[in-house]
CSV table of C-alpha atoms in Angstrom, one decimal:
chain,number,residue,atom,x,y,z
U,1,MET,CA,127.5,109.4,93.1
U,2,GLU,CA,128.1,106.1,94.8
U,3,ASN,CA,125.7,105.6,97.7
U,4,THR,CA,128.0,104.7,100.6
U,5,LEU,CA,125.0,104.3,103.0
U,6,HIS,CA,123.5,101.7,100.7
U,7,GLU,CA,124.5,98.6,102.7
U,8,LYS,CA,125.4,95.5,100.8
U,9,ASN,CA,124.6,92.4,102.8
U,10,ARG,CA,127.2,89.7,102.9
U,11,TYR,CA,125.5,86.4,102.6
U,12,PRO,CA,127.2,83.2,103.8
U,13,ASP,CA,126.1,81.5,100.6
U,14,MET,CA,125.5,83.8,97.5
U,15,SER,CA,123.6,81.0,95.9
U,16,PHE,CA,121.0,81.4,98.7
U,17,PRO,CA,121.1,85.1,99.4
U,18,TYR,CA,119.4,85.1,102.8
U,19,ALA,CA,120.9,86.0,106.2
U,20,MET,CA,119.9,86.1,109.9
U,21,TYR,CA,121.9,88.6,112.0
U,22,THR,CA,121.9,88.3,115.8
U,23,ILE,CA,122.5,91.6,117.6
U,24,THR,CA,123.3,92.4,121.2
U,25,PRO,CA,124.8,95.5,122.9
U,26,LEU,CA,128.2,93.9,122.3
U,27,GLY,CA,127.9,93.4,118.6
U,28,VAL,CA,126.5,91.5,115.7
U,29,THR,CA,126.9,88.0,114.3
U,30,PRO,CA,127.9,87.4,111.5
U,31,THR,CA,130.3,90.4,111.8
U,32,GLY,CA,130.7,93.2,109.3
U,33,ARG,CA,127.3,94.8,109.4
U,34,GLY,CA,126.9,98.3,110.7
U,35,PHE,CA,123.7,97.9,112.6
U,36,ASN,CA,124.2,101.0,114.7
U,37,GLU,CA,124.7,103.3,111.7
U,38,LEU,CA,122.1,105.0,109.6
U,39,HIS,CA,121.8,102.9,106.4
U,40,TRP,CA,119.5,101.3,103.9
U,41,HIS,CA,119.6,98.3,101.6
U,42,GLU,CA,117.9,96.7,98.7
U,43,GLU,CA,116.9,93.7,100.8
U,44,LEU,CA,113.6,93.4,102.7
U,45,GLN,CA,114.0,93.1,106.5
U,46,PHE,CA,112.0,91.6,109.3
U,47,THR,CA,113.5,92.3,112.8
U,48,LEU,CA,112.3,90.2,115.8
U,49,VAL,CA,113.2,91.3,119.4
U,50,THR,CA,114.0,88.1,121.3
U,51,GLU,CA,115.1,89.6,124.6
U,52,GLY,CA,114.7,93.0,126.4
U,53,LYS,CA,114.0,96.2,124.5
U,54,ILE,CA,115.4,98.1,121.5
U,55,VAL,CA,114.6,101.4,119.8
U,56,MET,CA,114.5,101.2,116.0
U,57,GLN,CA,114.4,104.5,114.1
U,58,VAL,CA,112.8,104.3,110.7
U,59,ASN,CA,112.8,107.4,108.5
U,60,GLY,CA,113.1,109.6,111.5
U,61,MET,CA,110.4,107.8,113.6
U,62,ASP,CA,111.3,106.0,116.8
U,63,TYR,CA,109.7,102.7,117.6
U,64,GLU,CA,110.4,101.0,121.0
U,65,LEU,CA,110.0,97.3,120.6
U,66,GLU,CA,109.9,94.8,123.4
U,67,SER,CA,110.7,91.1,123.5
U,68,GLY,CA,108.2,89.2,121.2
U,69,GLN,CA,107.6,92.2,119.0
U,70,ALA,CA,108.9,92.7,115.5
U,71,ILE,CA,109.1,95.3,112.7
U,72,PHE,CA,109.2,95.0,108.9
U,73,MET,CA,111.2,97.5,106.9
U,74,ASN,CA,110.8,97.8,103.1
U,75,LYS,CA,113.7,98.0,100.7
U,76,GLY,CA,115.5,101.4,100.5
U,77,VAL,CA,114.2,102.6,103.9
U,78,LEU,CA,116.6,104.6,106.0
U,79,HIS,CA,116.9,103.0,109.4
U,80,ILE,CA,119.1,102.5,112.5
U,81,THR,CA,118.9,100.6,115.7
U,82,SER,CA,119.4,103.7,117.9
U,83,LYS,CA,119.3,101.8,121.2
U,84,VAL,CA,119.8,98.2,122.4
U,85,LYS,CA,119.1,98.1,126.1
U,86,PRO,CA,121.3,96.0,128.4
U,87,ASN,CA,120.6,92.2,128.3
U,88,SER,CA,118.7,92.7,125.0
U,89,GLN,CA,118.9,90.8,121.8
U,90,TYR,CA,117.2,90.8,118.4
U,91,VAL,CA,117.5,89.0,115.1
U,92,SER,CA,117.1,90.5,111.6
U,93,PHE,CA,116.2,88.5,108.6
U,94,ASN,CA,117.4,90.0,105.3
U,95,PHE,CA,116.5,88.7,101.9
U,96,PRO,CA,116.0,90.1,98.4
U,97,GLU,CA,112.6,90.6,96.9
U,98,LYS,CA,113.4,87.9,94.3
U,99,ALA,CA,113.2,85.4,97.1
U,100,ILE,CA,109.4,85.8,97.2
U,101,GLY,CA,109.0,86.6,93.5
U,102,PHE,CA,110.1,83.0,92.7
U,103,TYR,CA,111.5,84.0,89.2
U,104,SER,CA,111.8,87.2,87.2
U,105,ASP,CA,108.7,88.5,85.5
U,106,SER,CA,106.5,86.0,87.4
U,107,ASN,CA,102.9,86.8,88.3
U,108,MET,CA,103.9,86.5,91.9
U,109,GLU,CA,106.5,89.3,91.4
U,110,LYS,CA,104.1,91.5,89.4
U,111,ASN,CA,101.0,91.0,91.6
U,112,TYR,CA,102.3,90.3,95.1
U,113,VAL,CA,105.8,91.7,95.4
U,114,PHE,CA,106.4,94.9,93.4
U,115,PRO,CA,103.1,96.6,94.3
U,116,PHE,CA,104.4,96.6,97.9
U,117,THR,CA,108.1,96.9,97.6
U,118,HIS,CA,107.9,99.7,95.0
U,119,SER,CA,105.2,101.6,97.0
U,120,LEU,CA,105.3,104.2,99.7
U,121,PHE,CA,104.8,101.5,102.3
U,122,LEU,CA,107.9,101.9,104.5
U,123,SER,CA,107.5,99.8,107.7
U,124,LEU,CA,105.1,97.9,109.9
U,125,VAL,CA,105.3,97.2,113.7
U,126,ILE,CA,104.1,93.7,114.5
U,127,ARG,CA,102.6,92.8,117.8
U,128,GLU,CA,100.9,89.7,119.2
U,129,GLU,CA,97.6,91.5,120.1
U,130,VAL,CA,96.5,91.2,116.4
U,131,GLU,CA,95.8,87.7,115.3
U,132,TRP,CA,97.4,87.9,111.8
U,133,GLN,CA,100.4,89.7,113.3
U,134,ARG,CA,100.7,86.9,115.9
U,135,GLN,CA,100.9,84.5,113.0
U,136,ILE,CA,103.8,86.5,111.6
U,137,LEU,CA,105.6,86.4,114.9
U,138,GLU,CA,105.2,82.6,115.1
U,139,ILE,CA,106.8,82.3,111.7
U,140,LEU,CA,109.7,84.5,112.7
U,141,TRP,CA,110.4,82.4,115.7
U,142,GLU,CA,110.3,79.3,113.5
U,143,LEU,CA,112.7,80.9,111.1
U,144,LYS,CA,115.1,81.8,113.9
U,145,LYS,CA,115.2,78.1,115.0
U,146,LYS,CA,115.9,77.0,111.5
U,147,PHE,CA,118.8,79.5,111.1
U,148,GLU,CA,120.3,78.3,114.4
U,149,MET,CA,120.3,74.7,113.2
U,150,LYS,CA,123.1,73.4,111.0
U,151,SER,CA,122.2,73.3,107.4
U,152,TYR,CA,120.6,70.0,106.3
U,153,TRP,CA,119.0,68.5,103.2
U,154,GLY,CA,116.0,70.6,102.3
U,155,TRP,CA,116.9,73.5,104.7
U,156,GLU,CA,116.7,76.1,101.9
U,157,TYR,CA,113.3,74.9,100.8
U,158,GLU,CA,111.9,75.1,104.4
U,159,VAL,CA,113.3,78.6,104.9
U,160,SER,CA,111.9,79.7,101.5
U,161,ILE,CA,108.4,78.2,102.3
U,162,LYS,CA,108.3,79.9,105.7
U,163,THR,CA,109.4,83.2,104.1
U,164,ALA,CA,106.7,83.0,101.5
U,165,GLN,CA,104.1,82.3,104.2
U,166,LEU,CA,105.5,85.3,106.2
U,167,TRP,CA,105.2,87.6,103.2
U,168,PHE,CA,101.7,86.4,102.1
U,169,THR,CA,100.4,86.7,105.6
U,170,MET,CA,101.5,90.3,105.8
U,171,ILE,CA,100.3,91.5,102.4
U,172,SER,CA,97.0,89.8,102.8
U,173,ASN,CA,96.2,91.9,105.8
U,174,ILE,CA,97.4,95.4,104.8
U,175,THR,CA,95.9,97.9,102.4
U,176,LEU,CA,98.4,100.1,100.7
U,177,SER,CA,96.0,103.0,100.5
U,178,SER,CA,95.9,103.2,104.3
U,179,GLU,CA,99.4,101.9,105.1
U,180,GLU,CA,101.5,104.0,102.7
U,181,SER,CA,103.2,107.2,103.8
U,182,PRO,CA,102.6,110.5,102.1
U,183,LYS,CA,104.9,111.2,99.1
U,184,TYR,CA,106.6,114.0,100.8
U,185,LEU,CA,108.0,111.6,103.4
U,186,LYS,CA,109.5,109.4,100.7
U,187,GLN,CA,111.0,112.5,99.0
U,188,GLN,CA,112.3,113.7,102.4
U,189,GLN,CA,114.0,110.3,102.9
U,190,GLU,CA,115.6,110.4,99.5
U,191,ARG,CA,117.0,113.9,100.1
U,192,ILE,CA,118.4,112.8,103.5
U,193,GLN,CA,120.0,109.8,101.8
U,194,LEU,CA,121.7,112.0,99.2
U,195,MET,CA,123.1,114.3,101.9
U,196,LEU,CA,124.3,111.5,104.2
U,197,SER,CA,126.0,109.8,101.3
U,198,TYR,CA,127.8,113.0,100.5
U,199,ILE,CA,129.0,113.4,104.0
U,200,HIS,CA,130.1,109.8,104.2
U,201,GLN,CA,132.2,110.2,101.1
U,202,ASN,CA,133.7,113.6,101.9
U,203,TYR,CA,133.9,113.7,105.7
U,204,ALA,CA,137.7,113.9,105.6
U,205,ASN,CA,137.5,117.2,103.6
U,206,ILE,CA,136.4,120.7,104.6
U,207,LEU,CA,132.7,120.6,104.1
U,208,SER,CA,130.3,123.5,104.1
U,209,LEU,CA,126.6,123.4,104.8
U,210,GLN,CA,126.0,124.9,101.4
U,211,GLU,CA,127.8,122.0,99.7
U,212,ILE,CA,125.7,119.4,101.7
U,213,ALA,CA,122.4,121.3,100.9
U,214,GLU,CA,123.2,121.6,97.2
U,215,VAL,CA,123.6,117.8,96.8
U,216,ALA,CA,119.8,117.5,97.5
U,217,HIS,CA,119.0,120.8,95.7
U,218,LEU,CA,117.9,122.4,99.0
U,219,SER,CA,118.5,125.8,100.6
U,220,ILE,CA,120.7,125.9,103.7
U,221,SER,CA,117.7,126.5,105.9
U,222,GLU,CA,115.7,123.6,104.4
U,223,CYS,CA,118.7,121.3,104.7
U,224,GLY,CA,118.9,122.1,108.4
U,225,ARG,CA,115.1,121.5,108.9
U,226,SER,CA,115.3,118.1,107.0
U,227,PHE,CA,118.1,116.9,109.3
U,228,LYS,CA,116.3,118.1,112.4
U,229,LYS,CA,113.0,116.5,111.4
U,230,THR,CA,114.4,113.1,110.2
U,231,LEU,CA,117.6,112.6,112.2
U,232,HIS,CA,116.9,114.8,115.2
U,233,THR,CA,120.3,116.5,114.8
U,234,THR,CA,122.0,119.2,112.7
U,235,PRO,CA,124.2,118.5,109.6
U,236,TYR,CA,127.2,119.8,111.5
U,237,ASP,CA,126.6,117.6,114.5
U,238,TYR,CA,126.1,114.6,112.3
U,239,LEU,CA,129.3,115.3,110.5
U,240,ILE,CA,131.3,115.6,113.7
U,241,LYS,CA,129.7,112.4,115.1
U,242,TYR,CA,130.6,110.5,111.9
U,243,ARG,CA,134.2,111.8,111.9
U,244,ILE,CA,134.5,110.7,115.5
U,245,LYS,CA,133.2,107.2,114.6
U,246,LYS,CA,135.7,106.9,111.8
U,247,SER,CA,138.5,108.0,114.2
U,248,THR,CA,137.6,105.2,116.6
U,249,GLU,CA,138.3,102.7,113.8
U,250,LEU,CA,141.7,104.2,113.1
U,251,LEU,CA,142.5,104.4,116.8
U,252,ARG,CA,141.7,100.7,117.2
U,253,ASP,CA,143.1,99.3,114.0
U,254,THR,CA,146.2,101.5,113.1
U,255,GLU,CA,149.3,102.9,114.7
U,256,HIS,CA,148.8,106.5,113.4
U,257,THR,CA,149.3,109.3,116.0
U,258,ILE,CA,146.4,111.2,117.4
U,259,SER,CA,147.4,114.2,115.3
U,260,GLU,CA,147.5,112.2,112.1
U,261,ILE,CA,144.1,110.6,112.8
U,262,ALA,CA,142.6,114.0,113.5
U,263,ARG,CA,143.7,115.2,110.1
U,264,MET,CA,142.6,112.0,108.4
U,265,VAL,CA,139.0,112.3,109.6
U,266,GLY,CA,138.7,116.0,108.8
U,267,PHE,CA,139.7,118.0,111.9
U,268,ASN,CA,142.0,120.9,111.2
U,269,HIS,CA,143.1,121.2,114.8
U,270,VAL,CA,144.0,118.3,117.1
U,271,ASN,CA,142.6,120.1,120.1
U,272,HIS,CA,139.2,120.3,118.5
U,273,PHE,CA,139.4,116.6,117.7
U,274,ILE,CA,140.3,115.7,121.3
U,275,GLN,CA,137.5,117.9,122.7
U,276,SER,CA,134.9,116.5,120.3
U,277,PHE,CA,136.0,113.0,121.0
U,278,LYS,CA,135.8,113.4,124.7
U,279,LYS,CA,132.3,114.9,124.4
U,280,HIS,CA,131.1,111.8,122.6
U,281,HIS,CA,133.0,109.1,124.5
U,282,GLN,CA,133.7,110.7,127.9
U,283,GLN,CA,137.3,109.9,127.4
U,284,THR,CA,140.2,111.2,125.3
U,285,PRO,CA,141.4,109.4,122.1
U,286,LYS,CA,144.5,108.3,124.0
U,287,GLU,CA,142.4,106.7,126.8
U,288,TYR,CA,140.1,105.1,124.2
U,289,ARG,CA,143.1,103.5,122.4
U,290,ARG,CA,144.3,101.9,125.7
U,291,LEU,CA,141.0,100.1,126.2
U,292,PRO,CA,141.1,96.3,125.5
U,293,THR,CA,139.3,95.3,122.3
U,294,THR,CA,135.9,93.7,122.8
U,295,PRO,CA,136.1,90.1,121.5
């Protein structure tokens, strides 16, 4: 089954697969990245809060980060920016593990990359109170400046050198035995990923809780507990919320009628769609459609 939550980053230059995303409450630059959706990706990610406060949810755990703080997320980790407070901004640096492995089958890859990226080490909050973490924050600010400059001769080398320093500083100061999460947390994440992927692929159809649970080989009761523990919601509420999200895209980008859109996103009755939409957006689909598009 294709993993629809497995985000594929779109790099400005595929010959240098590295990107910095700048995110505010209004959106993300460059566009096309669903930062406010649950997702995961093969790339490693360092996120630096540059203004205000955000809340980052990683595998069901909420982390409130203030300006000047950062968080690292390992590859394949389920995460979402659940809240970006007004006048806040953050930047996320995404790059593949090969960027710090130098070349395939290298000693760097075998000894300093794979032991961490293929482990149960999920994330790390980075604060300036700890000396080595302050060094990481300084490197992140320097990387931000470099990405904001126009590309120049040697730019890729400078970014790569800084990133290698960033990675080496982190792995030199953590111990996997104390930083890694229990295996059951990793297993729980994988099960949630399977169920979310199934919902994302089949949201327009009639879905039963039994079907969702079977994807992860769980009982109905265990499926509900997994959602509640990791996502703080029920499978049904998540499904409705996702259908509503897909409907906003159709309301904004198409000329389909409200009734047509209701059917397209999986609602059997248009009144149920309108009531659910109003509950999530405090306005009807018709009112939402009339709003001016945010630039």
